[in-house]
Coordinates of C-alpha atoms in Angstrom, one line a residue:
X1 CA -32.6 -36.4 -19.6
X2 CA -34.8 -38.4 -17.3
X3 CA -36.2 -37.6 -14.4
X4 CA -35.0 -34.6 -12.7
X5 CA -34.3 -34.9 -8.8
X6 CA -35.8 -33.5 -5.5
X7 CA -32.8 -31.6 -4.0
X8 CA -33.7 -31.7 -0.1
X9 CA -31.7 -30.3 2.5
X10 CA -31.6 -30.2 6.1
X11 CA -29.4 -27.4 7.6
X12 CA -29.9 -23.9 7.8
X13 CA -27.1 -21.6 6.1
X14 CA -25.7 -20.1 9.1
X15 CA -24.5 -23.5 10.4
X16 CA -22.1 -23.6 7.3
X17 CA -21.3 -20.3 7.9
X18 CA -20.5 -20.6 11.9
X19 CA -18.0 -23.4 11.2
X20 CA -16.5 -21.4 8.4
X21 CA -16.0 -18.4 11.0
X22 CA -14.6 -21.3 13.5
X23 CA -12.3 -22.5 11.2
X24 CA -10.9 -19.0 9.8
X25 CA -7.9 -19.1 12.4
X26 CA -7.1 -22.6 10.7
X27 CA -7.3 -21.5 7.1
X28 CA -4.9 -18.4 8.0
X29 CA -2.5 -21.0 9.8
X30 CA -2.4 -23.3 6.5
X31 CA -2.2 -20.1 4.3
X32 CA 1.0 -18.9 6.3
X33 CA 2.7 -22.3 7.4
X34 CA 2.2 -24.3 3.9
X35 CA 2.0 -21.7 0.9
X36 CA 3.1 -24.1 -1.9
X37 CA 5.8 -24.5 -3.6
X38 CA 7.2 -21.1 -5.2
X39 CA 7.1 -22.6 -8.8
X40 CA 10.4 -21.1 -9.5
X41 CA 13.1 -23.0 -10.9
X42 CA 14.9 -25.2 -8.7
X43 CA 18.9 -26.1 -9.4
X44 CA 19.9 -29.4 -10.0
X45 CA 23.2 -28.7 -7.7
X46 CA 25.0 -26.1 -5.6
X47 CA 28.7 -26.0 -6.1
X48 CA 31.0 -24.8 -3.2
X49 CA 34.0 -22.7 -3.9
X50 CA 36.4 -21.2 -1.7
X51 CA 36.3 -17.3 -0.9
X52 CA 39.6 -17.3 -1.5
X53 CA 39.3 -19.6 -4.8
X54 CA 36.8 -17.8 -6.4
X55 CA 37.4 -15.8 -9.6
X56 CA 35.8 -14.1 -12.2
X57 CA 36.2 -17.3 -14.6
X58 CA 35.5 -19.7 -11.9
X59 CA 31.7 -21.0 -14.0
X60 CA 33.0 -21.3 -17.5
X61 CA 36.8 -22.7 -15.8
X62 CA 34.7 -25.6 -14.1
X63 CA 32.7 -26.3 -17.6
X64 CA 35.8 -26.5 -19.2
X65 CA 37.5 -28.6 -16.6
X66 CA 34.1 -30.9 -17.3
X67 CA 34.3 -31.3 -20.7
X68 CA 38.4 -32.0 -20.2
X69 CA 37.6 -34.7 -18.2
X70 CA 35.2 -35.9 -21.2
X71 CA 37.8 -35.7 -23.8
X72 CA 40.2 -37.7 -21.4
X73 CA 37.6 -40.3 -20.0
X74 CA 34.6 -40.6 -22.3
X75 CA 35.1 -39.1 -25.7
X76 CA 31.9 -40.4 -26.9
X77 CA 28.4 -41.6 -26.4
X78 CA 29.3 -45.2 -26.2
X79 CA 32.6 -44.8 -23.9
X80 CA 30.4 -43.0 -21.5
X81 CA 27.0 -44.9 -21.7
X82 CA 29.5 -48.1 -21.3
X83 CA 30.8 -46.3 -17.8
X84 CA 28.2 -45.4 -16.5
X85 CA 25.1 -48.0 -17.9
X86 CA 23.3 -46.1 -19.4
X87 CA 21.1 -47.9 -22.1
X88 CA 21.7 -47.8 -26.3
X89 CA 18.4 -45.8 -26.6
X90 CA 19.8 -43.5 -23.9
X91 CA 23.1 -43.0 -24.9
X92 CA 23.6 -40.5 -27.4
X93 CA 21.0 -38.1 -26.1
X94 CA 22.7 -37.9 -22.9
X95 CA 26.0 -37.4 -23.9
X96 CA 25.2 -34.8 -26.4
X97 CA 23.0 -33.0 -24.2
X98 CA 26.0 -33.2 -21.5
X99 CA 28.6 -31.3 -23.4
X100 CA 26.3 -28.6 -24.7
X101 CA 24.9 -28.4 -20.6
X102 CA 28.5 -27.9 -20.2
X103 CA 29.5 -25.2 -23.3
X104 CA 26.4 -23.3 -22.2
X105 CA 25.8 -23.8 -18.5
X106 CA 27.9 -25.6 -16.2
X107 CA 27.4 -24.8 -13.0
X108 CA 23.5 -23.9 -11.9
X109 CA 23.9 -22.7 -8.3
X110 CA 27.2 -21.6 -6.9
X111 CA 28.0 -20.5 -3.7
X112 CA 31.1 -19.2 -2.7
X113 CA 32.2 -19.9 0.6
X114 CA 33.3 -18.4 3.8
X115 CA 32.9 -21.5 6.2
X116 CA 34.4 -25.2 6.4
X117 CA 35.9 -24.8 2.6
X118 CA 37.8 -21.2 3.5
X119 CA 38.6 -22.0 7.0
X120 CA 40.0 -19.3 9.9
X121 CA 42.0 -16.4 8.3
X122 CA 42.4 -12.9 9.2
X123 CA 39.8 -10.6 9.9
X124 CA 41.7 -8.5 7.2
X125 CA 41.5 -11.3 4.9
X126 CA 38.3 -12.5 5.0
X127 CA 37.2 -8.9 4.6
X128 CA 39.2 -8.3 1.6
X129 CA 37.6 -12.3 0.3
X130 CA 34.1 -11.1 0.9
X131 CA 34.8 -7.9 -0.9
X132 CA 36.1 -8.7 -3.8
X133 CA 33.4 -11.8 -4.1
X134 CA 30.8 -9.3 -4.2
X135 CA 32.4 -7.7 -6.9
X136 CA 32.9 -10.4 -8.9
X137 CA 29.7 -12.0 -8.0
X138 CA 28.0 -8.3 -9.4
X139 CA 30.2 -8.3 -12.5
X140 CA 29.2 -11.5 -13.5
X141 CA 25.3 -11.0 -13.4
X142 CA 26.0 -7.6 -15.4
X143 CA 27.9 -9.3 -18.0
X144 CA 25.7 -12.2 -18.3
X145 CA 28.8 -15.0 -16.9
X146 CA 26.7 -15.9 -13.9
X147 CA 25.3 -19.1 -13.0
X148 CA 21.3 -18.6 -12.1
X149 CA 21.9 -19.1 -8.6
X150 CA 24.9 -17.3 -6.9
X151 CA 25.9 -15.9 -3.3
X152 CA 27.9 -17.3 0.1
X153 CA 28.0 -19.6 3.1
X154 CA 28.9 -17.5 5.8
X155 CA 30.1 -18.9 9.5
X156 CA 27.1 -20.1 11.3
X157 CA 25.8 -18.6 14.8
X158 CA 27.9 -20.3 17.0
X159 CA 29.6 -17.8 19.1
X160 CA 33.0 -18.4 18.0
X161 CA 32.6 -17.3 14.7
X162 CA 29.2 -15.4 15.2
X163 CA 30.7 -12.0 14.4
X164 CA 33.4 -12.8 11.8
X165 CA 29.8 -14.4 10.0
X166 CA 27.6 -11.5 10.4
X167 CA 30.5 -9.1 9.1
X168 CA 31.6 -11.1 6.3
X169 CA 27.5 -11.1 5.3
X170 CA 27.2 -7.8 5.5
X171 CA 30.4 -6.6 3.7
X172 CA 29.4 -9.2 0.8
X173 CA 25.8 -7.9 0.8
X174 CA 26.7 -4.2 1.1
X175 CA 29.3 -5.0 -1.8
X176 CA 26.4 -6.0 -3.8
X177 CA 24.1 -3.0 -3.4
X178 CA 27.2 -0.7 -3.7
X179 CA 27.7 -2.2 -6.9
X180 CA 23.7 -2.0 -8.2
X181 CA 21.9 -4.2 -5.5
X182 CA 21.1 -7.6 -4.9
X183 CA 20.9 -9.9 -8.2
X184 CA 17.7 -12.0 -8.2
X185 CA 19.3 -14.8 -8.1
X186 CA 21.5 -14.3 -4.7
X187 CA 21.1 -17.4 -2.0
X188 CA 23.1 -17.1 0.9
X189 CA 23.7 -20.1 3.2
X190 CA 23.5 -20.6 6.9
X191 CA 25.3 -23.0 7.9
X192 CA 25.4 -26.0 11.3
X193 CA 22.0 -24.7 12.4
X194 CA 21.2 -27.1 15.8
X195 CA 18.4 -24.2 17.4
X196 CA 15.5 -22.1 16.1
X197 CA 16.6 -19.3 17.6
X198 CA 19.6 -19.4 15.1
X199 CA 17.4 -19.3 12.3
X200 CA 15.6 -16.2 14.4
X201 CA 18.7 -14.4 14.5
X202 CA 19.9 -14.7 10.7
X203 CA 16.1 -13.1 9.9
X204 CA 16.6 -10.4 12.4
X205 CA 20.1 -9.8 10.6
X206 CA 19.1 -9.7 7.4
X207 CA 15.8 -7.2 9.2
X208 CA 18.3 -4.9 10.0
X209 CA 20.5 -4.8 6.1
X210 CA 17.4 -4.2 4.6
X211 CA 15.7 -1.2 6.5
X212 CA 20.0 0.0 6.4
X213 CA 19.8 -0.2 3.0
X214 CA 16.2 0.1 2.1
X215 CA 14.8 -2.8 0.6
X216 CA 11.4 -4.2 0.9
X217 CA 10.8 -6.5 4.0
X218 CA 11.4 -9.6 3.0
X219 CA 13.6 -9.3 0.0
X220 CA 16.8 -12.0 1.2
X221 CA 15.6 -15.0 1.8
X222 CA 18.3 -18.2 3.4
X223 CA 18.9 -21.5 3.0
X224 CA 19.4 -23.6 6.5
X225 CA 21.8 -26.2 6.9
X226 CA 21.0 -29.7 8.5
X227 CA 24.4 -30.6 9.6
X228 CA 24.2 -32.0 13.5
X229 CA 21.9 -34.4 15.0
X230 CA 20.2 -31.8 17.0
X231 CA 18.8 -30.2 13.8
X232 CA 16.5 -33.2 13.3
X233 CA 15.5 -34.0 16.4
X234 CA 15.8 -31.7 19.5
X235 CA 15.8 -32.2 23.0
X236 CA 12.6 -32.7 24.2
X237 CA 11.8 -35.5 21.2
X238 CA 10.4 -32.9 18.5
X239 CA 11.3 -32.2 15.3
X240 CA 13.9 -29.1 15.3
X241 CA 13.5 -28.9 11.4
X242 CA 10.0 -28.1 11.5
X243 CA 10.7 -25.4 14.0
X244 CA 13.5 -24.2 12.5
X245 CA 11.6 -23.4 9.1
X246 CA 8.9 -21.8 11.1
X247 CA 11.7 -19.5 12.6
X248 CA 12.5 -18.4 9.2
X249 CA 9.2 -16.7 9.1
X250 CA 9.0 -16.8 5.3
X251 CA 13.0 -16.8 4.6
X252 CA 14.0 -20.2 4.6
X253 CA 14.2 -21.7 0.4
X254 CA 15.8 -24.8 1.5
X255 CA 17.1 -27.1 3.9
X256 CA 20.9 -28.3 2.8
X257 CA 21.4 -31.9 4.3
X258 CA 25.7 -31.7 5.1
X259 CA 26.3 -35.4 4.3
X260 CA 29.9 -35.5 6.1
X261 CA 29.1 -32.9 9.4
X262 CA 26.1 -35.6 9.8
X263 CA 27.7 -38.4 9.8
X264 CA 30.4 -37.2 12.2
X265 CA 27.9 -36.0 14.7
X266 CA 26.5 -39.4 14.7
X267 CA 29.9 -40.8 15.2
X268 CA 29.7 -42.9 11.5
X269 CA 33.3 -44.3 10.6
X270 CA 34.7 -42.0 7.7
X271 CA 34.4 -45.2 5.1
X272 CA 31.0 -45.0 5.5
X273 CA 29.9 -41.7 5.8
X274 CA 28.1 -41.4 2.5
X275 CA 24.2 -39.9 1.3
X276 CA 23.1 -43.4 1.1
X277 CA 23.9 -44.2 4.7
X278 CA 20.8 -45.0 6.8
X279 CA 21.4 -42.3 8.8
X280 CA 21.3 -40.0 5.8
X281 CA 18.5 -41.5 5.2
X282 CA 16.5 -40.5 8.1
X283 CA 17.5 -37.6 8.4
X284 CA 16.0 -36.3 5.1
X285 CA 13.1 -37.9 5.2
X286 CA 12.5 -35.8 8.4
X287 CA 13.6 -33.1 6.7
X288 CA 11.3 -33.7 3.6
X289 CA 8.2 -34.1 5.6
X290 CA 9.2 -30.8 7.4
X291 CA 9.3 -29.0 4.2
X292 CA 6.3 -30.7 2.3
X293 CA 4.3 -27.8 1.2
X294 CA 6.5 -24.9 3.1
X295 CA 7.8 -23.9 -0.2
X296 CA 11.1 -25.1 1.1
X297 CA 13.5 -27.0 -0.6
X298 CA 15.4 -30.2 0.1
X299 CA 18.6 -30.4 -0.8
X300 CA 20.4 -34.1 -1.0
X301 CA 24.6 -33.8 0.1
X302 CA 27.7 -35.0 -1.7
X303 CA 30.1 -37.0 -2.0
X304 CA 34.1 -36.6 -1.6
X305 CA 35.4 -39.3 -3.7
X306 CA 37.1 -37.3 -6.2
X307 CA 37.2 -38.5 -10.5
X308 CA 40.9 -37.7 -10.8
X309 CA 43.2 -40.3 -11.7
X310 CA 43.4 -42.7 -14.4
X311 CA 40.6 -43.3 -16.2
X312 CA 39.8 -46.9 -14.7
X313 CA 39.7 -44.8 -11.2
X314 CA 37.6 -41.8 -13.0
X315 CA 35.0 -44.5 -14.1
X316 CA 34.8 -46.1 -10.7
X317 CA 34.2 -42.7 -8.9
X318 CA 31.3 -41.6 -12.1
X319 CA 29.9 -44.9 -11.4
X320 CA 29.6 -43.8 -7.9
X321 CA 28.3 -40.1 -8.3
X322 CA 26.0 -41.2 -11.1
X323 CA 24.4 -44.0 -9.1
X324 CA 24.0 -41.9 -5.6
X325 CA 22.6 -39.1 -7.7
X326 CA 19.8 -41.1 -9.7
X327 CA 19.2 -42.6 -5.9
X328 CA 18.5 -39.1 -4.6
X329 CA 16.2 -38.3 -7.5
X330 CA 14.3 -41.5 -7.3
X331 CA 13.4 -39.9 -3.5
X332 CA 12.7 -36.5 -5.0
X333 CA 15.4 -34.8 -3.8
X334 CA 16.1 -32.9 -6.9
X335 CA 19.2 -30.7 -6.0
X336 CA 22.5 -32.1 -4.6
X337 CA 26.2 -30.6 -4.2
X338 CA 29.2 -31.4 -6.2
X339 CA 32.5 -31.0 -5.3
X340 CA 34.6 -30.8 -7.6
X341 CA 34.6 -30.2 -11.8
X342 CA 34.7 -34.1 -12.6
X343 CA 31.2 -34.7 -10.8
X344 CA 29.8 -32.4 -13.3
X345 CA 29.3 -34.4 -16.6
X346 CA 27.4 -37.8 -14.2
X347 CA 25.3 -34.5 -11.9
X348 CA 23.8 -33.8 -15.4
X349 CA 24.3 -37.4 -17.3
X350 CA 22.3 -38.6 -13.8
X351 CA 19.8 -35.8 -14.3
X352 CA 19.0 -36.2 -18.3
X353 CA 18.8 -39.8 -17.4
X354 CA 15.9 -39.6 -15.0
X355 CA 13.6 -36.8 -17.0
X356 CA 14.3 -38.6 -20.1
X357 CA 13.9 -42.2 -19.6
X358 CA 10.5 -41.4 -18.0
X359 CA 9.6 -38.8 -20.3
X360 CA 7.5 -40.5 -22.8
X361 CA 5.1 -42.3 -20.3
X362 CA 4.8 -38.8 -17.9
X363 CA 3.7 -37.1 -21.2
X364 CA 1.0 -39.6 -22.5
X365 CA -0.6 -39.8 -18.8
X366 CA -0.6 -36.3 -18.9
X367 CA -2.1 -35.9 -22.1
X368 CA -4.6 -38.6 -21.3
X369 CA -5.6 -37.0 -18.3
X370 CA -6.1 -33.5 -19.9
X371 CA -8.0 -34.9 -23.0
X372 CA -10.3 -36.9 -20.3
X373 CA -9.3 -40.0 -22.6
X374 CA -8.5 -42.7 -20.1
X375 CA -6.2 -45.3 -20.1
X376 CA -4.5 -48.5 -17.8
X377 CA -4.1 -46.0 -15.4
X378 CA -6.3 -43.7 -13.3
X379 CA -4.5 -40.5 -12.8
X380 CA -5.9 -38.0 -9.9
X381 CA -5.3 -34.1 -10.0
X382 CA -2.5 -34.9 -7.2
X383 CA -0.5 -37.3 -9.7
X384 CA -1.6 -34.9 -12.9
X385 CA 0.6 -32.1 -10.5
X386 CA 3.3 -34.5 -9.8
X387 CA 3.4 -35.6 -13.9
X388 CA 4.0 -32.1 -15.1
X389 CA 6.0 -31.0 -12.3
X390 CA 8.4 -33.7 -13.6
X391 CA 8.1 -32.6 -17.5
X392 CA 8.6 -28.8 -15.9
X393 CA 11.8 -30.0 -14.3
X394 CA 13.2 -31.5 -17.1
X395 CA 12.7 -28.9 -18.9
X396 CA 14.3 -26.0 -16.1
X397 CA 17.4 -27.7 -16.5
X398 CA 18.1 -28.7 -20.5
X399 CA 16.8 -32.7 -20.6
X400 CA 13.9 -31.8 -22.6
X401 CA 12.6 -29.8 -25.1
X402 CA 9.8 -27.7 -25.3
X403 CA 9.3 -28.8 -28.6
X404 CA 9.4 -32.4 -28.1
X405 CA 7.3 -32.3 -24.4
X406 CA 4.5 -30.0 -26.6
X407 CA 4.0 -32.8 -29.4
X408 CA 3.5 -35.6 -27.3
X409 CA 1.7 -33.5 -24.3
X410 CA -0.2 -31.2 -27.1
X411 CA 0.2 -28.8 -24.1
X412 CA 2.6 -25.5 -23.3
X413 CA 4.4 -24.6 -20.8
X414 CA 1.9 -22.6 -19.0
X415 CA -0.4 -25.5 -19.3
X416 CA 2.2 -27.4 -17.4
X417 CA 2.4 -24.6 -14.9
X418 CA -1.0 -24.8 -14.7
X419 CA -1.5 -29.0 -13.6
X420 CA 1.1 -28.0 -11.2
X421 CA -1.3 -26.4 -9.4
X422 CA -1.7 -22.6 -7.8
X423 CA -0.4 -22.2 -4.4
X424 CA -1.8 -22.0 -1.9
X425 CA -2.3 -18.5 -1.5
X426 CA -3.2 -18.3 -5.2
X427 CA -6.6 -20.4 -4.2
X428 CA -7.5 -18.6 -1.1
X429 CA -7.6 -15.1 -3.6
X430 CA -9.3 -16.8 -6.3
X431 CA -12.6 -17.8 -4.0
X432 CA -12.5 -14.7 -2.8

């Protein structure tokens, strides 16, 4: 063994434990501002449907709509791959993991909504619309027809349409409970969020439903939508975002970046008011760093051109979606919105695309780096996280296979879980 060595040390033990007690107030700030993510599943897109569009069949209606447009545009692996450029090796199990995405789950996250897509109606309208969504919404998680993620954009805090928003969330909510309580997968949206203090008020809201009804402190959390300039950057030169999830005190799951209400604000022509835009671009890279390690998730946009027409036109506008997608994933913004039925099959050709073009390579890094075997590239515990975060995605959302990521990992899915690291929280308890 050789020689052992002289361990010597200098410092007494209570100078360690002095700068411990002097940091404690830090290490309770970084426990409560940057918990980790939540590990849950994340969608790979919301879609947006009217309150006054909504029906019970609305999920499998747009999956059939999806697969239409297949038949139409792309009856097979190659017509597809051709449109969109996707490579030979990539072809078939894209497009055959498409249509069953489709047959089995089409749409991921839905939300139905009471805001720019409904418009101004009657208060007795809007009442009856957020009333019968919460039925339907209910009926749909009993019978096992719901996407995982469901619930409503309400109006925003602006005081126009302040109190028409807080009634039509509370006759939705107080539908739900009425009808069993709140499904585990309910998200409700707040949308054109330009102060804090309109964060502030949604969790003082959503305070007062749950001691009305109840529930545990806590229980409804909100997503907050980045749709004016002020959102990103306030007044005095800071960075509103970063407040704004603060204000949530725990509520906030993820920041919604509204491609089109953006670009207006910043007074970008309508031709060009698109995700990729530079302005987009900054504005969710402020929005990312904001988030980083919050547990809150970024959300990428849309975009409006429509795949309708004939098929030449349906291609262009796939070409379009599929390409803008694959951008947003490259940035690791994993969840977008589509708009219509037709962006469906390229949302999830995009998708399949990423996780499995890169799947082989994430799976043998990890697997090196578990088995300590080495390799041309030196992975660190931060890159380990980020490789089976990826596999753990793919996975969440149909473009792999347990199966397949086990025999070339050699690891399970609570392996995965594991690389992707405890959150914070989870450490603090553990060195306790």
């Amino acid at each position: 063994m050789g020689q052992q060595e002289k361990v010597a040390t200098s410092l007494a033990g209570a100078v360690g434990e002095e700068i411990s007690a002097s940091l404690a107030p830090v290490d309770a700030e970084l426990e409560r501002r940057y918990p980790g993510d939540p590990g849950t599943r994340q969608p790979v897109h919301t879609v947006y449907v009217p309150g006054d569009v909504f029906a019970a069949d609305t999920v499998r209606s747009w999956g059939d709509k999806a697969l239409a447009a297949l038949d139409e545009h792309a009856p097979d692996a190659a017509s597809f791959a051709a449109a969109l450029g996707l490579t030979d090796d990539l072809a078939e199990p894209v497009y055959t993991r498409v249509r069953a995405k489709l047959e089995r789950e089409p749409i991921e996250d839905l939300r139905v909504d009471f805001e720019d897509g409904y418009g101004a109606r009657t208060d007795a309208e809007e009442d009856e619309a957020a009333a019968r969504a919460a039925r339907l919404v209910a009926e749909a998680y009993q019978q096992g027809t719901a996407a995982p993620c469901m619930g409503i954009r309400m109006k925003c805090m602006e005081a126009p349409v302040r109190a028409r928003g807080i009634r039509t969330l509370d006759v939705f909510l107080s539908g739900l409970m009425e009808a069993g309580g709140l499904p585990d997968g309910l998200v409700l949206t707040l949308p054109k969020v330009t102060y804090p203090e309109q964060v502030t008020a949604m969790v003082r809201l959503l305070e007062a439903f749950e001691k009305a009804r109840g529930l545990t402190p806590g229980r409804i959390g909100f997503e907050i939508q980045i749709e004016t300039s002020q959102s990103i950057l306030a007044a005095d030169g800071t960075a509103t975002v970063a407040r704004m999830i603060q204000a949530a005190e725990g509520r906030a799951t993820g920041l919604h970046y509204g491609t089109f209400d953006y670009s207006a604000c910043l007074g970008v022509s309508a031709a060009h008011q698109a995700s990729d835009h530079p302005a987009a671009d900054h504005a969710k890279a402020v929005m990312q760093v904001a988030a980083a390690g919050t547990g809150v998730r970024v959300s990428d946009g849309s975009t409006n051109v429509l795949p309708v027409g004939p098929t030449a036109q349906v291609h262009d506008a796939w070409r379009l979606h599929y390409g803008l997608t694959r951008r947003a994933l490259a940035r690791a913004y994993y969840q977008g919105w589509d708009m219509h039925p037709g962006h469906i099959p390229t949302r999830y050709a995009a998708v399949f695309a990423f996780y499995r073009e890169g799947f082989e390579q994430a799976a043998a890094r990890l697997a090196r780096y578990a088995n300590r075997t080495g390799g041309d590239v030196m992975d660190e515990p931060a890159t380990a996280k980020a490789l089976s975060g990826y596999l753990l995605r793919g996975l969440d959302c149909g473009a792999l296979d347990i199966g397949e990521v086990a025999r070339l990992t050699g690891l399970t899915r609570a392996d995965l879980e594991g690389f992707s690291g405890p959150r914070r929280g989870d450490l603090t308890a553990s060195a306790q």
